[in-house]
Amino acid sequence: MTLGSEAKNHGQRGLVLIEDLSNGKERFAVPVLLSPRQKVDPAVFDYFRYSPRIVDAKKIIQTQHSPSGTGFDCSCQGTCLDEFGCDCSSRVYGKDGRVSNVSVLMKATVRECSSSCACDLWCGNRVAQKGPCYPVEIFARDAKCGWGVRSSVDIPEGAFVGEYTGELINDDEAALRKDNTFLFETVIGMETYTIDAKFYGNYTRFINHSCEPNVKVANVCWDACQDQLVHMCLFSVKEIETGEELTIDYGDAWWINKKFPCLCESSSCRYRP
């Protein structure tokens, strides 16, 4: 992570506070941009540690869940997209690697091929596990919303945008955490766990809420183990233009615990002041 003593001018986009928050861990740099017109506290970047993958510091997956066999391993020799009998494929991805029908994302878990499958690594049913490929930047949105994320390129509808990563903890520990802002529930096998992105995570941690989001969260599995971790993966639900902010719907449960109104200003806002 490159953090200079003085922010560098980056034209109309703002002043560069950090050249690459990911420190080379993504395919693209993830800059953090300040704005002279918006006063947003950069203190979060003093303690936040970037991780493109789930941080399982307590070895939850290794010690509590079997590492052998998924029950969905395929023996395909092609791309799996052309294999009608592929045991893994949920048949949501097109040959361009995008979701052909975004309305199916929230209906069921998307299964990708795993390392125990016979198919090639460039199999068309391996999308989210390969990581994001559309560059984004973190920017100072305003004093109320804090930081936000916007696209550095045009993103087509149905594209994988990123995985919500963070520290994997059990529900008991999640209940003890004083700040529940960045908690996201997930599942391993039949048990629920929590991803906490306050201290560890990637750029998805900084995505703001909207009641009319352009990105939605889908459950995706690809780990080669019997009790698979459900990864929280973000996909665009419409075309996103260069410079447009990425937004997701935090959900009713998140807002019930908060004591402030929504600031999305969309026509269908559910949590108006």
Coordinates of N, CA and C in Angstrom, one line a residue, residues 25-243:
K25 N -2.8 -7.2 -4.8 CA -3.5 -8.5 -4.6 C -4.6 -8.7 -5.5
E26 N -5.0 -7.6 -6.3 CA -6.0 -7.7 -7.3 C -5.4 -7.6 -8.7
R27 N -6.1 -7.9 -9.7 CA -5.7 -7.8 -11.1 C -5.4 -6.3 -11.4
F28 N -6.0 -5.4 -10.7 CA -6.0 -4.0 -11.0 C -5.7 -3.3 -9.7
A29 N -5.1 -2.1 -9.8 CA -4.9 -1.2 -8.6 C -6.3 -0.7 -8.1
V30 N -6.4 -0.6 -6.7 CA -7.6 -0.1 -6.1 C -7.3 1.2 -5.4
P31 N -7.3 2.3 -6.1 CA -6.9 3.6 -5.5 C -8.0 4.1 -4.6
V32 N -7.5 4.9 -3.6 CA -8.4 5.6 -2.7 C -8.3 7.1 -3.0
L33 N -9.4 7.7 -3.3 CA -9.4 9.1 -3.8 C -10.1 10.0 -2.8
L34 N -9.4 11.2 -2.5 CA -10.0 12.2 -1.7 C -10.7 13.3 -2.6
S35 N -11.5 14.1 -2.0 CA -12.1 15.2 -2.7 C -11.9 16.5 -1.8
P36 N -11.5 17.5 -2.4 CA -11.3 18.8 -1.6 C -12.6 19.3 -1.1
R37 N -13.7 18.9 -1.7 CA -15.1 19.4 -1.4 C -15.8 18.5 -0.3
Q38 N -15.3 17.3 -0.1 CA -15.9 16.4 0.8 C -15.0 16.0 2.0
K39 N -15.4 16.3 3.2 CA -14.6 16.0 4.4 C -14.9 14.6 4.9
V40 N -14.1 13.6 4.5 CA -14.3 12.2 5.0 C -13.1 11.8 5.7
D41 N -13.3 11.2 6.9 CA -12.1 10.8 7.8 C -11.4 9.6 7.2
P42 N -10.1 9.7 6.9 CA -9.4 8.5 6.3 C -8.8 7.6 7.4
A43 N -9.2 7.7 8.6 CA -8.6 6.9 9.7 C -8.8 5.5 9.5
V44 N -9.9 5.0 8.8 CA -10.1 3.6 8.6 C -8.9 2.9 7.9
F45 N -8.2 3.6 7.1 CA -7.1 3.0 6.4 C -5.9 2.8 7.2
D46 N -5.9 3.3 8.4 CA -4.8 3.0 9.4 C -4.9 1.6 10.0
Y47 N -6.1 1.1 10.1 CA -6.2 -0.3 10.7 C -6.8 -1.3 9.7
F48 N -7.4 -0.9 8.6 CA -8.0 -1.8 7.7 C -6.9 -2.6 6.9
R49 N -7.0 -3.9 6.8 CA -6.1 -4.8 6.1 C -6.8 -5.4 4.9
Y50 N -6.2 -5.3 3.8 CA -6.9 -5.7 2.5 C -6.7 -7.2 2.4
S51 N -7.8 -7.9 2.0 CA -7.7 -9.4 1.7 C -8.7 -9.7 0.7
P52 N -8.3 -10.2 -0.5 CA -9.2 -10.6 -1.6 C -10.0 -11.9 -1.3
R53 N -9.6 -12.6 -0.2 CA -10.3 -13.8 0.2 C -10.8 -13.8 1.6
I54 N -11.6 -14.7 2.0 CA -12.1 -14.8 3.4 C -10.9 -15.1 4.3
V55 N -10.9 -14.4 5.4 CA -9.8 -14.6 6.4 C -10.3 -15.6 7.5
D56 N -9.8 -16.8 7.5 CA -10.3 -17.8 8.4 C -9.2 -18.0 9.5
A57 N -8.9 -17.0 10.2 CA -7.8 -17.0 11.2 C -8.1 -18.0 12.3
K58 N -9.3 -18.3 12.6 CA -9.6 -19.3 13.7 C -9.7 -20.7 13.1
K59 N -9.4 -20.9 11.8 CA -9.4 -22.3 11.2 C -10.8 -23.0 11.4
I60 N -11.8 -22.2 11.2 CA -13.2 -22.8 11.3 C -13.4 -23.9 10.3
I61 N -13.0 -23.6 9.0 CA -13.3 -24.5 7.9 C -12.4 -25.8 8.1
Q62 N -11.2 -25.6 8.5 CA -10.2 -26.7 8.6 C -10.5 -27.6 9.8
T63 N -10.9 -27.1 10.9 CA -11.1 -27.9 12.1 C -12.5 -28.4 12.3
Q64 N -13.5 -27.7 11.7 CA -14.9 -28.1 12.0 C -15.7 -28.7 10.8
H65 N -15.0 -28.7 9.6 CA -15.7 -29.1 8.4 C -14.8 -30.0 7.6
S66 N -15.4 -31.1 7.1 CA -14.7 -32.1 6.3 C -14.1 -31.5 5.1
P67 N -12.8 -31.8 4.8 CA -12.1 -31.3 3.6 C -12.3 -32.2 2.4
S68 N -13.0 -33.3 2.5 CA -13.0 -34.3 1.5 C -14.3 -34.3 0.7
G69 N -14.2 -34.1 -0.6 CA -15.4 -34.3 -1.5 C -16.5 -33.3 -1.4
T70 N -17.0 -32.9 -2.5 CA -18.1 -31.9 -2.4 C -19.5 -32.6 -2.7
G71 N -19.4 -33.8 -3.3 CA -20.7 -34.4 -3.7 C -21.2 -33.9 -5.0
F72 N -20.5 -32.8 -5.6 CA -20.9 -32.2 -6.8 C -19.7 -32.2 -7.9
D73 N -18.7 -33.0 -7.6 CA -17.6 -33.1 -8.5 C -18.0 -33.6 -9.9
C74 N -17.5 -32.9 -10.9 CA -17.9 -33.3 -12.3 C -16.7 -34.0 -13.0
S75 N -17.0 -34.7 -14.0 CA -15.9 -35.4 -14.8 C -15.9 -34.9 -16.2
C76 N -16.4 -33.6 -16.4 CA -16.5 -33.1 -17.7 C -15.1 -32.9 -18.4
Q77 N -15.1 -33.0 -19.7 CA -13.9 -32.8 -20.5 C -13.9 -31.5 -21.3
G78 N -15.1 -30.9 -21.3 CA -15.2 -29.7 -22.1 C -15.2 -28.4 -21.2
T79 N -16.1 -27.5 -21.5 CA -16.1 -26.2 -20.8 C -17.1 -26.2 -19.7
C80 N -17.9 -27.3 -19.6 CA -19.0 -27.5 -18.6 C -20.2 -26.7 -19.0
L81 N -20.1 -25.6 -19.8 CA -21.2 -24.9 -20.2 C -21.9 -25.7 -21.4
D82 N -21.1 -26.5 -22.1 CA -21.7 -27.3 -23.2 C -22.0 -28.7 -22.7
E83 N -21.7 -29.0 -21.5 CA -22.0 -30.4 -20.9 C -23.3 -30.4 -20.2
F84 N -24.3 -31.0 -20.9 CA -25.7 -31.0 -20.3 C -25.7 -31.7 -18.9
G85 N -24.9 -32.7 -18.8 CA -24.9 -33.5 -17.5 C -23.9 -33.1 -16.5
C86 N -23.4 -31.9 -16.6 CA -22.4 -31.4 -15.6 C -23.1 -31.4 -14.2
D87 N -22.5 -32.1 -13.2 CA -23.0 -32.2 -11.9 C -22.9 -30.9 -11.1
C88 N -22.0 -30.0 -11.5 CA -21.7 -28.8 -10.7 C -22.5 -27.6 -11.2
S89 N -22.7 -27.5 -12.5 CA -23.2 -26.3 -13.1 C -24.6 -25.9 -12.7
S90 N -24.9 -24.7 -12.3 CA -26.2 -24.2 -12.0 C -26.8 -23.6 -13.3
R91 N -26.0 -23.6 -14.3 CA -26.5 -23.1 -15.6 C -26.9 -21.6 -15.6
V92 N -26.2 -20.8 -14.9 CA -26.5 -19.4 -14.8 C -25.5 -18.5 -15.7
Y93 N -24.3 -19.1 -16.0 CA -23.3 -18.3 -16.7 C -23.4 -18.6 -18.2
G94 N -23.2 -17.5 -19.0 CA -23.1 -17.6 -20.4 C -21.7 -17.8 -20.8
K95 N -21.4 -18.0 -22.1 CA -20.1 -18.2 -22.6 C -19.2 -17.0 -22.4
D96 N -19.8 -15.8 -22.2 CA -19.0 -14.6 -21.9 C -18.7 -14.4 -20.4
G97 N -19.1 -15.4 -19.6 CA -18.7 -15.4 -18.2 C -19.7 -14.5 -17.4
R98 N -20.8 -14.1 -18.0 CA -21.8 -13.2 -17.3 C -23.0 -14.0 -17.0
V99 N -23.8 -13.6 -16.0 CA -25.1 -14.2 -15.7 C -26.1 -13.8 -16.8
S100 N -26.6 -14.8 -17.5 CA -27.5 -14.4 -18.6 C -28.9 -14.0 -18.1
N101 N -29.3 -14.3 -16.9 CA -30.6 -13.9 -16.4 C -30.4 -13.6 -14.9
V102 N -30.2 -12.3 -14.6 CA -29.9 -11.8 -13.2 C -31.0 -12.1 -12.2
S103 N -32.2 -12.3 -12.7 CA -33.3 -12.6 -11.8 C -33.2 -13.9 -11.1
V104 N -32.4 -14.8 -11.6 CA -32.2 -16.1 -10.9 C -31.2 -16.1 -9.8
L105 N -30.4 -15.0 -9.7 CA -29.3 -15.0 -8.7 C -29.8 -15.2 -7.3
M106 N -30.9 -14.7 -6.9 CA -31.3 -14.7 -5.5 C -32.2 -16.0 -5.1
K107 N -32.4 -16.8 -6.1 CA -33.4 -17.9 -6.0 C -32.7 -19.2 -5.4
A108 N -31.5 -19.4 -5.7 CA -30.8 -20.6 -5.3 C -29.3 -20.4 -5.3
T109 N -28.5 -21.2 -4.6 CA -27.1 -21.1 -4.5 C -26.5 -21.5 -5.9
V110 N -25.6 -20.7 -6.4 CA -24.9 -20.9 -7.6 C -23.7 -21.8 -7.3
R111 N -23.6 -22.9 -8.0 CA -22.5 -23.9 -7.8 C -21.5 -23.8 -9.0
E112 N -20.2 -23.5 -8.6 CA -19.2 -23.5 -9.6 C -18.4 -24.8 -9.4
C113 N -17.6 -25.1 -10.5 CA -16.7 -26.3 -10.4 C -15.6 -26.0 -9.4
S114 N -15.1 -27.1 -8.8 CA -14.0 -26.9 -7.7 C -12.7 -27.6 -8.2
S115 N -11.8 -27.5 -7.3 CA -10.4 -28.1 -7.6 C -10.5 -29.6 -7.7
S116 N -11.5 -30.2 -7.2 CA -11.6 -31.7 -7.3 C -12.3 -32.1 -8.6
C117 N -12.7 -31.2 -9.4 CA -13.4 -31.5 -10.7 C -12.4 -31.9 -11.7
A118 N -12.8 -32.6 -12.7 CA -11.9 -33.1 -13.8 C -11.7 -32.0 -14.9
C119 N -12.6 -31.0 -14.9 CA -12.6 -30.0 -16.0 C -11.4 -29.1 -15.9
D120 N -11.1 -28.3 -16.9 CA -10.0 -27.4 -17.0 C -10.2 -26.2 -16.1
L121 N -9.1 -25.5 -15.7 CA -9.2 -24.3 -14.9 C -9.9 -23.2 -15.7
W122 N -9.9 -23.2 -17.0 CA -10.6 -22.2 -17.8 C -12.0 -22.6 -18.1
C123 N -12.5 -23.6 -17.4 CA -13.9 -24.0 -17.5 C -14.8 -22.8 -17.3
G124 N -15.9 -22.8 -18.1 CA -16.8 -21.6 -18.1 C -17.7 -21.6 -16.9
N125 N -17.6 -22.6 -16.0 CA -18.3 -22.6 -14.8 C -17.5 -22.2 -13.6
R126 N -16.4 -21.6 -13.9 CA -15.5 -21.0 -12.9 C -15.4 -19.5 -13.1
V127 N -16.2 -18.7 -12.4 CA -16.2 -17.3 -12.7 C -15.9 -16.5 -11.4
A128 N -16.7 -16.5 -10.4 CA -16.4 -15.8 -9.2 C -15.1 -16.2 -8.5
Q129 N -14.8 -17.5 -8.5 CA -13.6 -18.0 -7.8 C -12.3 -17.4 -8.4
K130 N -12.4 -16.9 -9.7 CA -11.2 -16.4 -10.3 C -10.9 -14.9 -9.9
G131 N -11.9 -14.3 -9.2 CA -11.7 -12.9 -8.8 C -12.2 -11.9 -9.8
P132 N -12.3 -10.7 -9.3 CA -12.9 -9.6 -10.2 C -12.0 -9.2 -11.3
C133 N -12.5 -8.7 -12.4 CA -11.7 -8.2 -13.5 C -12.1 -6.8 -13.9
Y134 N -13.1 -6.2 -13.3 CA -13.5 -4.8 -13.7 C -13.0 -3.8 -12.6
P135 N -12.0 -3.0 -13.0 CA -11.4 -2.0 -12.1 C -12.4 -1.1 -11.4
V136 N -12.1 -0.8 -10.1 CA -13.0 0.1 -9.3 C -12.0 1.0 -8.5
E137 N -12.6 2.0 -8.0 CA -11.9 2.9 -7.1 C -12.7 3.3 -5.9
I138 N -12.1 3.5 -4.7 CA -12.8 4.0 -3.5 C -12.6 5.5 -3.5
F139 N -13.8 6.2 -3.2 CA -13.7 7.6 -3.2 C -14.5 8.2 -2.0
A140 N -14.1 9.4 -1.7 CA -14.8 10.1 -0.6 C -16.1 10.7 -1.1
R141 N -17.2 10.0 -0.7 CA -18.5 10.4 -1.2 C -19.0 11.7 -0.5
D142 N -19.2 11.6 0.8 CA -19.6 12.8 1.6 C -19.5 12.5 3.1
A143 N -19.7 13.5 3.9 CA -19.5 13.3 5.3 C -20.5 12.3 6.0
K144 N -21.7 12.3 5.4 CA -22.7 11.4 6.0 C -22.5 9.9 5.6
C145 N -22.3 9.7 4.3 CA -22.1 8.3 3.8 C -20.7 7.8 3.9
G146 N -19.7 8.7 4.1 CA -18.4 8.3 4.2 C -17.8 7.9 2.8
W147 N -17.2 6.8 2.7 CA -16.5 6.3 1.5 C -17.5 5.6 0.6
G148 N -17.2 5.5 -0.7 CA -18.0 4.8 -1.6 C -17.1 4.1 -2.6
V149 N -17.7 3.3 -3.5 CA -17.0 2.6 -4.6 C -17.6 2.9 -5.9
R150 N -16.8 3.3 -6.9 CA -17.3 3.5 -8.2 C -16.5 2.8 -9.3
S151 N -17.1 2.5 -10.4 CA -16.4 1.8 -11.4 C -15.5 2.7 -12.2
S152 N -14.3 2.1 -12.6 CA -13.4 2.8 -13.4 C -13.6 2.5 -14.9
V153 N -14.5 1.6 -15.2 CA -14.8 1.2 -16.6 C -16.3 0.9 -16.7
D154 N -16.7 0.7 -17.9 CA -18.1 0.3 -18.1 C -18.2 -1.2 -17.7
I155 N -19.3 -1.5 -16.9 CA -19.5 -2.9 -16.5 C -20.8 -3.3 -17.1
P156 N -20.8 -4.4 -17.8 CA -22.1 -4.9 -18.4 C -23.0 -5.6 -17.4
E157 N -24.2 -5.7 -17.8 CA -25.2 -6.4 -16.9 C -24.8 -7.9 -16.7
G158 N -25.0 -8.4 -15.5 CA -24.7 -9.8 -15.2 C -23.3 -10.1 -15.0
A159 N -22.4 -9.1 -14.8 CA -21.0 -9.3 -14.6 C -20.7 -9.5 -13.1
F160 N -19.7 -10.4 -12.8 CA -19.2 -10.6 -11.5 C -18.4 -9.3 -11.1
V161 N -18.8 -8.7 -10.0 CA -18.1 -7.4 -9.5 C -17.1 -7.7 -8.4
G162 N -17.4 -8.6 -7.5 CA -16.5 -8.9 -6.4 C -17.1 -9.7 -5.4
E163 N -16.3 -10.3 -4.5 CA -16.8 -11.1 -3.3 C -16.7 -10.3 -2.1
Y164 N -17.7 -10.4 -1.2 CA -17.6 -9.7 0.1 C -16.7 -10.5 1.0
T165 N -15.6 -10.0 1.3 CA -14.6 -10.8 2.1 C -14.5 -10.1 3.5
G166 N -13.9 -10.8 4.4 CA -13.7 -10.3 5.7 C -13.2 -11.5 6.6
E167 N -13.3 -11.2 7.9 CA -12.9 -12.2 8.9 C -14.1 -13.2 9.2
L168 N -13.9 -14.5 9.1 CA -14.9 -15.5 9.3 C -14.9 -15.8 10.8
I169 N -16.1 -15.6 11.4 CA -16.3 -15.8 12.9 C -17.6 -16.6 13.1
N170 N -17.7 -17.2 14.3 CA -19.0 -17.8 14.6 C -20.0 -16.8 15.1
D171 N -21.2 -17.3 15.2 CA -22.3 -16.4 15.6 C -22.2 -15.8 17.0
D172 N -21.6 -16.7 17.9 CA -21.4 -16.2 19.3 C -20.4 -15.0 19.4
E173 N -19.3 -15.1 18.6 CA -18.4 -14.0 18.6 C -19.0 -12.8 17.9
A174 N -19.8 -13.0 16.8 CA -20.4 -11.9 16.1 C -21.3 -11.1 17.1
A175 N -22.0 -11.8 18.0 CA -22.9 -11.1 18.9 C -22.1 -10.2 19.9
L176 N -20.8 -10.6 20.1 CA -20.0 -9.8 21.0 C -19.4 -8.6 20.4
R177 N -19.3 -8.5 19.1 CA -18.7 -7.4 18.3 C -19.5 -6.1 18.6
K178 N -18.9 -5.1 18.9 CA -19.6 -3.8 19.3 C -20.1 -3.1 18.0
D179 N -19.4 -3.3 16.9 CA -19.8 -2.6 15.7 C -20.3 -3.7 14.7
N180 N -21.7 -3.7 14.4 CA -22.3 -4.7 13.5 C -22.5 -4.1 12.1
T181 N -21.8 -3.0 11.8 CA -22.0 -2.4 10.5 C -21.6 -3.2 9.4
F182 N -20.5 -4.0 9.5 CA -19.9 -4.7 8.4 C -20.1 -6.3 8.6
L183 N -21.1 -6.7 9.4 CA -21.4 -8.1 9.5 C -22.3 -8.6 8.4
F184 N -21.9 -9.8 7.9 CA -22.7 -10.4 6.8 C -22.8 -11.9 7.1
E185 N -24.0 -12.4 7.2 CA -24.2 -13.8 7.5 C -23.9 -14.7 6.3
T186 N -23.3 -15.8 6.6 CA -23.0 -16.8 5.6 C -23.3 -18.2 6.2
V187 N -23.1 -19.2 5.4 CA -23.3 -20.6 5.8 C -22.2 -21.5 5.4
I188 N -21.9 -22.5 6.2 CA -21.0 -23.6 5.9 C -21.7 -24.8 6.2
G189 N -22.0 -25.6 5.2 CA -22.9 -26.8 5.5 C -24.2 -26.4 5.9
M190 N -24.6 -26.8 7.1 CA -25.9 -26.5 7.7 C -25.8 -25.4 8.8
E191 N -24.6 -24.9 9.1 CA -24.3 -24.0 10.2 C -24.1 -22.6 9.6
T192 N -24.6 -21.6 10.4 CA -24.5 -20.2 10.0 C -23.2 -19.6 10.7
Y193 N -22.6 -18.7 9.9 CA -21.4 -18.0 10.4 C -21.5 -16.6 10.0
T194 N -20.5 -15.8 10.3 CA -20.6 -14.4 10.0 C -19.3 -13.9 9.4
I195 N -19.3 -13.1 8.4 CA -18.2 -12.4 7.8 C -18.1 -11.0 8.4
D196 N -17.1 -10.6 9.0 CA -16.9 -9.2 9.6 C -15.8 -8.5 8.8
A197 N -16.2 -7.5 8.0 CA -15.2 -6.8 7.2 C -14.7 -5.5 7.8
K198 N -14.9 -5.3 9.1 CA -14.4 -4.0 9.7 C -12.9 -3.9 9.6
F199 N -12.2 -5.0 10.0 CA -10.7 -4.9 10.0 C -10.1 -5.5 8.8
Y200 N -10.7 -6.5 8.2 CA -10.2 -7.3 7.1 C -11.2 -7.3 6.0
G201 N -10.8 -7.2 4.7 CA -11.7 -7.3 3.6 C -11.2 -6.7 2.4
N202 N -12.1 -6.4 1.4 CA -11.6 -5.8 0.2 C -12.5 -4.5 -0.1
Y203 N -12.5 -4.1 -1.3 CA -13.2 -2.9 -1.7 C -14.7 -3.0 -1.5
T204 N -15.3 -4.2 -1.5 CA -16.7 -4.3 -1.4 C -17.2 -3.8 0.0
R205 N -16.3 -3.8 0.9 CA -16.6 -3.3 2.3 C -17.1 -1.9 2.2
F206 N -16.7 -1.1 1.2 CA -17.0 0.3 1.2 C -18.2 0.7 0.2
I207 N -18.9 -0.4 -0.3 CA -20.0 -0.1 -1.1 C -21.2 0.3 -0.3
N208 N -21.8 1.4 -0.7 CA -23.0 2.0 0.0 C -24.3 1.3 -0.4
H209 N -25.3 1.6 0.4 CA -26.7 1.1 0.2 C -27.4 1.9 -0.7
S210 N -28.3 1.3 -1.5 CA -29.4 2.0 -2.2 C -30.6 1.1 -2.3
C211 N -31.8 1.7 -2.2 CA -33.0 0.9 -2.3 C -33.3 0.6 -3.8
E212 N -32.5 1.1 -4.7 CA -32.5 0.7 -6.1 C -31.1 0.4 -6.5
P213 N -30.5 -0.7 -6.1 CA -29.1 -1.0 -6.3 C -28.8 -1.4 -7.7
N214 N -27.6 -1.2 -8.1 CA -27.1 -1.7 -9.4 C -26.3 -3.0 -9.3
V215 N -26.2 -3.4 -8.1 CA -25.4 -4.7 -7.8 C -26.2 -5.5 -6.8
K216 N -26.3 -6.8 -6.9 CA -27.0 -7.7 -6.0 C -26.0 -8.8 -5.5
V217 N -26.3 -9.3 -4.3 CA -25.5 -10.4 -3.7 C -26.1 -11.7 -4.0
A218 N -25.2 -12.7 -4.5 CA -25.7 -14.0 -4.7 C -24.8 -15.0 -3.9
N219 N -25.4 -16.1 -3.6 CA -24.7 -17.2 -2.8 C -24.0 -18.1 -3.9
V220 N -22.6 -18.2 -3.7 CA -21.9 -19.0 -4.7 C -20.9 -19.9 -3.9
C221 N -20.9 -21.2 -4.4 CA -20.0 -22.2 -3.8 C -19.0 -22.7 -4.8
W222 N -17.7 -22.9 -4.3 CA -16.7 -23.5 -5.2 C -15.6 -24.3 -4.5
D223 N -15.7 -24.4 -3.2 CA -14.7 -25.0 -2.4 C -14.8 -26.5 -2.5
A224 N -13.6 -27.2 -2.5 CA -13.6 -28.7 -2.6 C -13.6 -29.3 -1.3
C225 N -14.8 -29.2 -0.6 CA -15.0 -29.8 0.7 C -16.5 -30.2 0.8
Q226 N -16.8 -31.1 1.7 CA -18.2 -31.6 1.8 C -19.1 -30.5 2.3
D227 N -18.7 -29.7 3.3 CA -19.5 -28.6 3.9 C -18.9 -27.3 3.2
Q228 N -19.5 -26.9 2.1 CA -19.0 -25.8 1.4 C -19.3 -24.5 2.0
L229 N -18.3 -23.6 2.0 CA -18.6 -22.2 2.4 C -19.4 -21.5 1.3
V230 N -20.4 -20.8 1.7 CA -21.2 -20.0 0.8 C -20.6 -18.6 0.7
H231 N -20.0 -18.3 -0.5 CA -19.3 -17.0 -0.7 C -20.4 -16.0 -1.1
M232 N -20.3 -14.8 -0.5 CA -21.2 -13.7 -0.8 C -20.6 -12.9 -2.0
C233 N -21.2 -13.2 -3.2 CA -20.6 -12.6 -4.5 C -21.6 -11.6 -5.1
L234 N -21.0 -10.5 -5.6 CA -21.7 -9.4 -6.1 C -21.7 -9.4 -7.6
F235 N -22.9 -9.2 -8.2 CA -23.1 -9.2 -9.6 C -23.9 -7.9 -10.0
S236 N -23.5 -7.4 -11.2 CA -24.2 -6.2 -11.7 C -25.6 -6.6 -12.2
V237 N -26.6 -5.9 -11.9 CA -28.0 -6.2 -12.3 C -28.4 -5.3 -13.5
K238 N -27.6 -4.4 -13.9 CA -27.8 -3.6 -15.0 C -26.5 -3.0 -15.5
E239 N -26.4 -2.4 -16.6 CA -25.2 -1.8 -17.1 C -24.8 -0.7 -16.2
I240 N -23.5 -0.6 -15.8 CA -22.9 0.4 -14.9 C -21.9 1.2 -15.7
E241 N -22.1 2.5 -15.8 CA -21.2 3.3 -16.6 C -19.9 3.7 -15.8
T242 N -18.9 4.1 -16.6 CA -17.6 4.5 -15.9 C -17.9 5.7 -15.0
G243 N -17.4 5.6 -13.8 CA -17.6 6.7 -12.8 C -18.9 6.6 -12.0

